[in-house]
mmCIF file of C-alpha atoms and ligand atoms in Angstrom:
data_model
loop_
_atom_site.group_PDB
_atom_site.id
_atom_site.type_symbol
_atom_site.label_atom_id
_atom_site.label_comp_id
_atom_site.label_asym_id
_atom_site.label_seq_id
_atom_site.Cartn_x
_atom_site.Cartn_y
_atom_site.Cartn_z
ATOM 1 C CA UNK A 247 -0.011 0.273 -0.418
ATOM 2 C CA UNK A 248 1.539 3.334 -0.785
ATOM 3 C CA UNK A 249 1.703 6.176 1.792
ATOM 4 C CA UNK A 250 1.277 9.725 0.594
ATOM 5 C CA UNK A 251 3.016 12.260 2.339
ATOM 6 C CA UNK A 252 -0.993 12.948 3.423
ATOM 7 C CA UNK A 253 -1.202 10.221 5.586
ATOM 8 C CA UNK A 254 1.488 11.424 8.246
ATOM 9 C CA UNK A 255 -1.044 11.560 10.959
ATOM 10 C CA UNK A 256 -3.220 8.615 10.352
ATOM 11 C CA UNK A 257 0.623 6.701 10.047
ATOM 12 C CA UNK A 258 1.596 8.266 13.059
ATOM 13 C CA UNK A 259 -1.538 7.465 15.585
ATOM 14 C CA UNK A 260 -1.328 3.921 13.619
ATOM 15 C CA UNK A 261 2.778 3.920 14.538
ATOM 16 C CA UNK A 262 3.371 5.764 17.724
ATOM 17 C CA UNK A 263 4.804 7.826 15.305
ATOM 18 C CA UNK A 264 8.293 9.267 14.721
ATOM 19 C CA UNK A 265 10.382 11.088 17.739
ATOM 20 C CA UNK A 266 9.603 14.601 16.290
ATOM 21 C CA UNK A 267 6.962 15.904 14.307
ATOM 22 C CA UNK A 268 9.312 18.144 12.378
ATOM 23 C CA UNK A 269 9.660 14.497 10.245
ATOM 24 C CA UNK A 270 7.786 13.551 6.884
ATOM 25 C CA UNK A 271 6.507 10.444 5.839
ATOM 26 C CA UNK A 272 8.340 8.772 2.700
ATOM 27 C CA UNK A 273 5.920 5.972 0.981
ATOM 28 C CA UNK A 274 8.893 3.696 -0.265
ATOM 29 C CA UNK A 275 8.225 2.003 -3.677
ATOM 30 C CA UNK A 276 10.146 0.304 -5.943
ATOM 31 C CA UNK A 277 12.518 2.625 -7.782
ATOM 32 C CA UNK A 278 15.630 3.243 -10.540
ATOM 33 C CA UNK A 279 18.595 3.601 -8.393
ATOM 34 C CA UNK A 280 21.973 5.456 -10.023
ATOM 35 C CA UNK A 281 22.344 6.524 -12.985
ATOM 36 C CA UNK A 282 24.059 6.002 -16.885
ATOM 37 C CA UNK A 283 24.555 9.322 -17.485
ATOM 38 C CA UNK A 284 27.376 10.652 -15.385
ATOM 39 C CA UNK A 285 30.267 9.554 -13.337
ATOM 40 C CA UNK A 286 30.938 5.607 -13.462
ATOM 41 C CA UNK A 287 30.694 4.874 -9.493
ATOM 42 C CA UNK A 288 26.475 5.730 -10.090
ATOM 43 C CA UNK A 289 26.171 3.236 -13.387
ATOM 44 C CA UNK A 290 24.441 0.958 -13.948
ATOM 45 C CA UNK A 291 20.556 2.280 -13.343
ATOM 46 C CA UNK A 292 19.213 -1.225 -11.539
ATOM 47 C CA UNK A 293 15.776 -1.326 -9.441
ATOM 48 C CA UNK A 294 15.555 -1.107 -5.622
ATOM 49 C CA UNK A 295 12.716 -1.410 -3.377
ATOM 50 C CA UNK A 296 12.655 0.565 -0.351
ATOM 51 C CA UNK A 297 10.353 -0.028 2.625
ATOM 52 C CA UNK A 298 8.574 3.223 3.853
ATOM 53 C CA UNK A 299 10.413 5.748 6.477
ATOM 54 C CA UNK A 300 10.081 8.437 8.275
ATOM 55 C CA UNK A 301 12.642 11.494 7.251
ATOM 56 C CA UNK A 302 13.916 14.449 8.553
ATOM 57 C CA UNK A 303 12.493 17.415 6.621
ATOM 58 C CA UNK A 304 15.823 19.361 7.055
ATOM 59 C CA UNK A 305 19.405 18.469 7.003
ATOM 60 C CA UNK A 306 20.093 18.911 11.130
ATOM 61 C CA UNK A 307 20.845 22.163 12.188
ATOM 62 C CA UNK A 308 23.713 24.274 14.083
ATOM 63 C CA UNK A 309 20.402 24.699 16.611
ATOM 64 C CA UNK A 310 19.496 21.197 17.064
ATOM 65 C CA UNK A 311 22.767 20.415 17.054
ATOM 66 C CA UNK A 312 24.217 22.296 19.698
ATOM 67 C CA UNK A 313 20.602 21.037 22.795
ATOM 68 C CA UNK A 314 22.382 17.635 21.160
ATOM 69 C CA UNK A 315 26.096 19.121 22.435
ATOM 70 C CA UNK A 316 24.568 20.601 25.592
ATOM 71 C CA UNK A 317 22.011 17.661 26.901
ATOM 72 C CA UNK A 318 25.065 15.326 26.590
ATOM 73 C CA UNK A 319 28.949 16.861 27.356
ATOM 74 C CA UNK A 320 29.553 15.145 24.406
ATOM 75 C CA UNK A 321 32.922 16.405 22.050
ATOM 76 C CA UNK A 322 33.030 15.924 18.306
ATOM 77 C CA UNK A 323 35.928 14.091 16.283
ATOM 78 C CA UNK A 324 36.965 17.029 14.694
ATOM 79 C CA UNK A 325 37.547 18.584 18.682
ATOM 80 C CA UNK A 326 39.794 15.390 19.915
ATOM 81 C CA UNK A 327 44.046 15.500 18.696
ATOM 82 C CA UNK A 328 44.091 12.218 16.691
ATOM 83 C CA UNK A 329 45.811 9.422 18.270
ATOM 84 C CA UNK A 330 49.517 8.922 16.635
ATOM 85 C CA UNK A 331 48.970 5.238 17.384
ATOM 86 C CA UNK A 332 45.862 5.249 14.869
ATOM 87 C CA UNK A 333 47.915 6.614 11.599
ATOM 88 C CA UNK A 334 51.526 5.605 11.313
ATOM 89 C CA UNK A 335 53.255 7.774 9.333
ATOM 90 C CA UNK A 336 51.056 10.831 9.732
ATOM 91 C CA UNK A 337 52.807 13.872 9.249
ATOM 92 C CA UNK A 338 53.207 15.786 13.065
ATOM 93 C CA UNK A 339 51.067 18.538 11.678
ATOM 94 C CA UNK A 340 48.277 16.623 11.256
ATOM 95 C CA UNK A 341 48.082 15.357 14.550
ATOM 96 C CA UNK A 342 45.822 18.055 15.718
ATOM 97 C CA UNK A 343 42.438 18.584 16.353
ATOM 98 C CA UNK A 344 41.472 19.645 12.592
ATOM 99 C CA UNK A 345 38.835 19.554 10.263
ATOM 100 C CA UNK A 346 38.568 20.238 6.257
ATOM 101 C CA UNK A 347 37.934 23.579 5.140
ATOM 102 C CA UNK A 348 37.374 25.051 1.655
ATOM 103 C CA UNK A 349 39.625 28.455 0.617
ATOM 104 C CA UNK A 350 39.221 30.067 -2.163
ATOM 105 C CA UNK A 351 42.026 30.576 -5.110
ATOM 106 C CA UNK A 352 42.344 34.038 -5.973
ATOM 107 C CA UNK A 353 42.969 32.342 -9.388
ATOM 108 C CA UNK A 354 41.956 29.471 -11.676
ATOM 109 C CA UNK A 355 44.425 26.951 -10.495
ATOM 110 C CA UNK A 356 45.550 23.544 -10.715
ATOM 111 C CA UNK A 357 42.276 21.335 -10.965
ATOM 112 C CA UNK A 358 44.442 18.186 -10.265
ATOM 113 C CA UNK A 359 45.578 19.277 -6.762
ATOM 114 C CA UNK A 360 42.811 19.945 -3.474
ATOM 115 C CA UNK A 361 45.674 20.929 -1.584
ATOM 116 C CA UNK A 362 44.599 24.238 -3.716
ATOM 117 C CA UNK A 363 41.881 24.865 -1.826
ATOM 118 C CA UNK A 364 41.161 22.519 0.736
ATOM 119 C CA UNK A 365 43.417 22.668 4.175
ATOM 120 C CA UNK A 366 43.246 20.984 7.004
ATOM 121 C CA UNK A 367 43.074 23.694 9.589
ATOM 122 C CA UNK A 368 43.381 23.184 13.218
ATOM 123 C CA UNK A 369 40.918 24.637 15.298
ATOM 124 C CA UNK A 370 38.012 24.003 12.737
ATOM 125 C CA UNK A 371 34.794 22.734 14.342
ATOM 126 C CA UNK A 372 31.387 23.176 14.490
ATOM 127 C CA UNK A 373 31.510 25.974 16.817
ATOM 128 C CA UNK A 374 34.032 27.536 14.465
ATOM 129 C CA UNK A 375 32.854 26.421 10.300
ATOM 130 C CA UNK A 376 36.530 28.152 8.998
ATOM 131 C CA UNK A 377 38.394 28.218 11.442
ATOM 132 C CA UNK A 378 39.725 28.788 15.362
ATOM 133 C CA UNK A 379 38.502 32.858 14.617
ATOM 134 C CA UNK A 380 35.219 32.036 12.961
ATOM 135 C CA UNK A 381 31.742 31.314 14.741
ATOM 136 C CA UNK A 382 28.253 30.112 14.164
ATOM 137 C CA UNK A 383 26.498 33.360 15.646
ATOM 138 C CA UNK A 384 23.711 33.914 13.207
ATOM 139 C CA UNK A 385 23.690 30.426 11.600
ATOM 140 C CA UNK A 386 21.915 28.633 13.859
ATOM 141 C CA UNK A 387 19.124 27.290 10.841
ATOM 142 C CA UNK A 388 22.318 26.325 8.741
ATOM 143 C CA UNK A 389 23.085 22.900 8.605
ATOM 144 C CA UNK A 390 25.547 21.487 11.492
ATOM 145 C CA UNK A 391 29.297 21.021 9.086
ATOM 146 C CA UNK A 392 32.449 19.388 10.362
ATOM 147 C CA UNK A 393 30.492 15.874 11.984
ATOM 148 C CA UNK A 394 32.417 12.914 11.678
ATOM 149 C CA UNK A 395 30.811 9.416 11.017
ATOM 150 C CA UNK A 396 30.337 8.705 14.888
ATOM 151 C CA UNK A 397 29.437 12.241 15.476
ATOM 152 C CA UNK A 398 26.303 11.799 13.394
ATOM 153 C CA UNK A 399 25.890 8.273 14.838
ATOM 154 C CA UNK A 400 25.921 9.601 18.466
ATOM 155 C CA UNK A 401 23.383 12.353 17.349
ATOM 156 C CA UNK A 402 20.754 10.281 15.995
ATOM 157 C CA UNK A 403 20.790 7.382 18.725
ATOM 158 C CA UNK A 404 20.221 10.785 20.945
ATOM 159 C CA UNK A 405 17.781 11.768 19.060
ATOM 160 C CA UNK A 406 16.225 8.122 18.986
ATOM 161 C CA UNK A 407 16.491 7.979 15.487
ATOM 162 C CA UNK A 408 18.533 6.542 12.285
ATOM 163 C CA UNK A 409 20.880 7.342 9.760
ATOM 164 C CA UNK A 410 19.277 6.616 5.903
ATOM 165 C CA UNK A 411 21.378 3.540 3.959
ATOM 166 C CA UNK A 412 22.195 5.456 0.336
ATOM 167 C CA UNK A 413 18.890 3.212 -0.950
ATOM 168 C CA UNK A 414 16.552 4.863 1.332
ATOM 169 C CA UNK A 415 18.591 8.628 0.874
ATOM 170 C CA UNK A 416 18.092 8.867 -2.838
ATOM 171 C CA UNK A 417 14.594 7.086 -2.768
ATOM 172 C CA UNK A 418 13.711 10.313 -0.387
ATOM 173 C CA UNK A 419 15.929 12.428 -2.940
ATOM 174 C CA UNK A 420 13.886 11.663 -5.816
ATOM 175 C CA UNK A 421 10.763 12.977 -4.240
ATOM 176 C CA UNK A 422 8.938 10.658 -6.660
ATOM 177 C CA UNK A 423 10.257 11.939 -9.967
ATOM 178 C CA UNK A 424 11.482 8.956 -10.641
ATOM 179 C CA UNK A 425 14.853 8.549 -13.490
ATOM 180 C CA UNK A 426 14.879 12.013 -13.233
ATOM 181 C CA UNK A 427 18.150 14.217 -13.353
ATOM 182 C CA UNK A 428 17.346 16.358 -10.208
ATOM 183 C CA UNK A 429 15.372 16.432 -7.525
ATOM 184 C CA UNK A 430 12.601 18.829 -9.209
ATOM 185 C CA UNK A 431 13.259 16.911 -12.661
ATOM 186 C CA UNK A 432 15.544 17.673 -15.762
ATOM 187 C CA UNK A 433 16.408 20.521 -16.043
ATOM 188 C CA UNK A 434 19.471 22.197 -13.730
ATOM 189 C CA UNK A 435 18.025 25.626 -13.180
ATOM 190 C CA UNK A 436 14.444 25.512 -15.102
ATOM 191 C CA UNK A 437 13.372 29.417 -15.925
ATOM 192 C CA UNK A 438 16.744 30.339 -14.757
ATOM 193 C CA UNK A 439 15.923 29.554 -10.890
ATOM 194 C CA UNK A 440 18.516 27.829 -8.673
ATOM 195 C CA UNK A 441 16.742 25.466 -7.213
ATOM 196 C CA UNK A 442 19.439 24.533 -4.727
ATOM 197 C CA UNK A 443 22.654 25.463 -3.443
ATOM 198 C CA UNK A 444 25.737 24.703 -5.174
ATOM 199 C CA UNK A 445 28.242 26.543 -7.473
ATOM 200 C CA UNK A 446 27.927 28.881 -10.083
ATOM 201 C CA UNK A 447 30.755 29.805 -12.008
ATOM 202 C CA UNK A 448 34.233 27.929 -11.827
ATOM 203 C CA UNK A 449 35.409 26.405 -9.504
ATOM 204 C CA UNK A 450 37.642 27.216 -7.617
ATOM 205 C CA UNK A 451 38.593 30.635 -7.532
ATOM 206 C CA UNK A 452 35.201 31.888 -9.112
ATOM 207 C CA UNK A 453 31.669 31.823 -7.353
ATOM 208 C CA UNK A 454 29.237 34.085 -8.807
ATOM 209 C CA UNK A 455 26.464 33.194 -6.126
ATOM 210 C CA UNK A 456 23.631 33.654 -8.335
ATOM 211 C CA UNK A 457 22.001 31.073 -6.136
ATOM 212 C CA UNK A 458 22.590 34.492 -3.246
ATOM 213 C CA UNK A 459 25.024 31.951 -0.924
ATOM 214 C CA UNK A 460 28.751 31.485 -1.000
ATOM 215 C CA UNK A 461 28.712 29.029 2.037
ATOM 216 C CA UNK A 462 25.882 27.233 3.452
ATOM 217 C CA UNK A 463 22.108 28.162 3.092
ATOM 218 C CA UNK A 464 19.778 28.167 6.155
ATOM 219 C CA UNK A 465 18.030 24.850 5.138
ATOM 220 C CA UNK A 466 14.437 25.476 3.613
ATOM 221 C CA UNK A 467 15.602 28.500 1.443
ATOM 222 C CA UNK A 468 15.189 26.443 -1.890
ATOM 223 C CA UNK A 469 12.125 24.768 -2.625
ATOM 224 C CA UNK A 470 11.590 21.512 -1.027
ATOM 225 C CA UNK A 471 11.339 18.100 -3.668
ATOM 226 C CA UNK A 472 7.978 15.891 -4.011
ATOM 227 C CA UNK A 473 7.969 14.581 -0.776
ATOM 228 C CA UNK A 474 8.345 18.139 0.962
ATOM 229 C CA UNK A 475 11.792 17.653 1.437
ATOM 230 C CA UNK A 476 14.354 20.762 1.370
ATOM 231 C CA UNK A 477 18.091 21.249 0.656
ATOM 232 C CA UNK A 478 18.301 17.568 -0.411
ATOM 233 C CA UNK A 479 20.296 18.176 -2.830
ATOM 234 C CA UNK A 480 23.362 21.285 -2.898
ATOM 235 C CA UNK A 481 23.983 22.515 0.775
ATOM 236 C CA UNK A 482 25.547 19.932 2.366
ATOM 237 C CA UNK A 483 26.684 16.595 1.455
ATOM 238 C CA UNK A 484 24.695 14.560 3.892
ATOM 239 C CA UNK A 485 26.148 10.956 5.489
ATOM 240 C CA UNK A 486 24.711 7.749 5.029
ATOM 241 C CA UNK A 487 25.545 4.287 6.953
ATOM 242 C CA UNK A 488 26.565 2.312 3.922
ATOM 243 C CA UNK A 489 29.882 1.016 3.468
ATOM 244 C CA UNK A 490 31.236 2.059 0.122
ATOM 245 C CA UNK A 491 31.550 -0.463 -2.952
ATOM 246 C CA UNK A 492 32.528 1.080 -6.055
ATOM 247 C CA UNK A 493 30.539 -1.239 -8.602
ATOM 248 C CA UNK A 494 27.131 -2.785 -7.961
ATOM 249 C CA UNK A 495 27.224 -5.831 -6.743
ATOM 250 C CA UNK A 496 26.355 -9.265 -9.056
ATOM 251 C CA UNK A 497 22.880 -9.688 -7.659
ATOM 252 C CA UNK A 498 22.232 -5.999 -7.999
ATOM 253 C CA UNK A 499 22.702 -5.535 -11.401
ATOM 254 C CA UNK A 500 21.171 -8.684 -12.784
ATOM 255 C CA UNK A 501 18.060 -7.851 -15.159
ATOM 256 C CA UNK A 502 14.898 -8.034 -13.279
ATOM 257 C CA UNK A 503 16.410 -8.262 -10.173
ATOM 258 C CA UNK A 504 15.006 -5.654 -7.280
ATOM 259 C CA UNK A 505 16.971 -5.196 -4.309
ATOM 260 C CA UNK A 506 14.691 -4.480 -1.186
ATOM 261 C CA UNK A 507 16.503 -2.277 1.616
ATOM 262 C CA UNK A 508 19.959 -2.574 0.445
ATOM 263 C CA UNK A 509 22.448 -1.899 3.146
ATOM 264 C CA UNK A 510 25.730 -0.813 0.916
ATOM 265 C CA UNK A 511 29.400 -3.059 0.708
ATOM 266 C CA UNK A 512 31.398 -4.371 3.222
ATOM 267 C CA UNK A 513 33.380 -2.355 5.858
ATOM 268 C CA UNK A 514 36.689 -4.223 4.784
ATOM 269 C CA UNK A 515 36.439 -3.473 0.971
ATOM 270 C CA UNK A 516 35.664 0.480 1.355
ATOM 271 C CA UNK A 517 38.979 1.298 2.305
ATOM 272 C CA UNK A 518 40.769 3.879 -0.729
ATOM 273 C CA UNK A 519 42.459 1.500 -3.325
ATOM 274 C CA UNK A 520 44.401 4.599 -4.129
ATOM 275 C CA UNK A 521 45.957 4.946 -0.899
ATOM 276 C CA UNK A 522 46.701 0.834 0.657
ATOM 277 C CA UNK A 523 48.257 1.939 3.656
ATOM 278 C CA UNK A 524 45.390 3.805 4.959
ATOM 279 C CA UNK A 525 43.078 1.575 6.548
ATOM 280 C CA UNK A 526 40.116 3.976 7.299
ATOM 281 C CA UNK A 527 36.947 2.791 6.127
ATOM 282 C CA UNK A 528 34.260 4.916 3.853
ATOM 283 C CA UNK A 529 30.901 5.157 4.061
ATOM 284 C CA UNK A 530 28.966 7.047 1.147
ATOM 285 C CA UNK A 531 27.478 10.616 0.748
ATOM 286 C CA UNK A 532 25.014 12.112 -0.742
ATOM 287 C CA UNK A 533 23.684 15.014 -2.222
ATOM 288 C CA UNK A 534 26.522 17.351 -2.969
ATOM 289 C CA UNK A 535 27.053 20.740 -1.829
ATOM 290 C CA UNK A 536 27.362 24.252 -2.413
ATOM 291 C CA UNK A 537 31.044 23.125 -3.571
ATOM 292 C CA UNK A 538 29.811 21.803 -6.375
ATOM 293 C CA UNK A 539 30.011 23.144 -9.962
ATOM 294 C CA UNK A 540 29.270 22.438 -13.452
ATOM 295 C CA UNK A 541 33.184 22.438 -14.653
ATOM 296 C CA UNK A 542 34.319 20.041 -11.722
ATOM 297 C CA UNK A 543 32.146 18.094 -10.035
ATOM 298 C CA UNK A 544 27.960 17.582 -10.827
ATOM 299 C CA UNK A 545 27.149 15.908 -7.904
ATOM 300 C CA UNK A 546 23.986 18.076 -6.975
ATOM 301 C CA UNK A 547 21.803 15.251 -7.884
ATOM 302 C CA UNK A 548 20.306 12.173 -6.414
ATOM 303 C CA UNK A 549 22.204 9.282 -7.971
ATOM 304 C CA UNK A 550 25.440 11.042 -7.065
ATOM 305 C CA UNK A 551 27.232 9.198 -4.448
ATOM 306 C CA UNK A 552 31.126 9.754 -2.931
ATOM 307 C CA UNK A 553 33.305 7.602 -0.838
ATOM 308 C CA UNK A 554 34.661 9.235 2.646
ATOM 309 C CA UNK A 555 36.557 8.255 5.687
ATOM 310 C CA UNK A 556 34.428 7.816 8.466
ATOM 311 C CA UNK A 557 37.185 10.046 10.612
ATOM 312 C CA UNK A 558 37.450 13.006 8.189
ATOM 313 C CA UNK A 559 34.535 16.053 8.747
ATOM 314 C CA UNK A 560 34.372 18.946 6.582
ATOM 315 C CA UNK A 561 33.036 22.400 5.817
ATOM 316 C CA UNK A 562 30.803 20.887 3.148
ATOM 317 C CA UNK A 563 29.615 17.941 4.923
ATOM 318 C CA UNK A 564 26.243 17.230 7.603
ATOM 319 C CA UNK A 565 23.708 14.622 7.354
ATOM 320 C CA UNK A 566 19.692 14.230 8.818
ATOM 321 C CA UNK A 567 17.982 11.646 10.468
ATOM 322 C CA UNK A 568 15.223 9.001 9.233
ATOM 323 C CA UNK A 569 13.157 6.419 11.376
ATOM 324 C CA UNK A 570 11.906 3.373 10.808
ATOM 325 C CA UNK A 571 8.814 1.992 11.770
ATOM 326 C CA UNK A 572 9.320 -0.817 14.477
ATOM 327 C CA UNK A 573 7.871 -4.509 13.007
HETATM 328 CA CA1 CA B 193 26.034 28.868 -3.923
HETATM 329 CU CU1 CU B 194 30.894 17.701 -5.485
#
């Protein structure tokens, strides 16, 4: 039985409902996951079925995260200096409490070297998104950033929620538009209007800000998708609970095989093959961010996915939670 978002109150009565009134009912069902028209890791398109669930209307905000920190006393990953034993061979300057911050170069740079715009900045954390001298004053309704995977797991436990799988996240992001390029249809800027916070201009040195925002934007600043969800693509990347795997498993790509509630790959196979000495497992990020641009990274799409090490937080990565009905 399909449940539309309008059935929310009825479903809440029936199941006891989610722990938070600002969660929306995502009906579940079959859908075409992935894309054959973009990056290889998104292909091939394959049929997946997810059961219905509830999802946060917005990414978790600074105000919400602050409440969690105040009530739990939790300290985030980026605020704790890494233990040298966990990072054999690491340069001493990497062993500080720090997080990844984007810094816009003054002119065109070599796109092969991400160090031209990313820095591992000491003192950058969720309260100081651009480094120690910055703050989140005035950013209460912006998505929290600089959260590592463990941080978002702790938050979701505290909130009595869960993190979405990649399939759940992608189903929700599509808003019922099965097979569409974007969360709102097939055109990036219909009628010239930016439907999400991404990067217009030539990344990484020229941000034309035609959408009005250079960095993160307040949640809900852009239109919702068909399920009423805001900021699914653009603004900040969102963590999912799936271990990354580059290809699809054989059974998932077999014709006519419909995977039901797939849960991603195997932890030991999620390591970066390009860096064999580093054994940090990677989760799937979804949705792209305000740093995604047409010339460099077209990942402001539901099908886009990115492997990200669980220990690395950044100024463009946040999250949102889901709630699964108890069975
Ligand atoms: Ca923007
Ligand atoms: Cu991107």
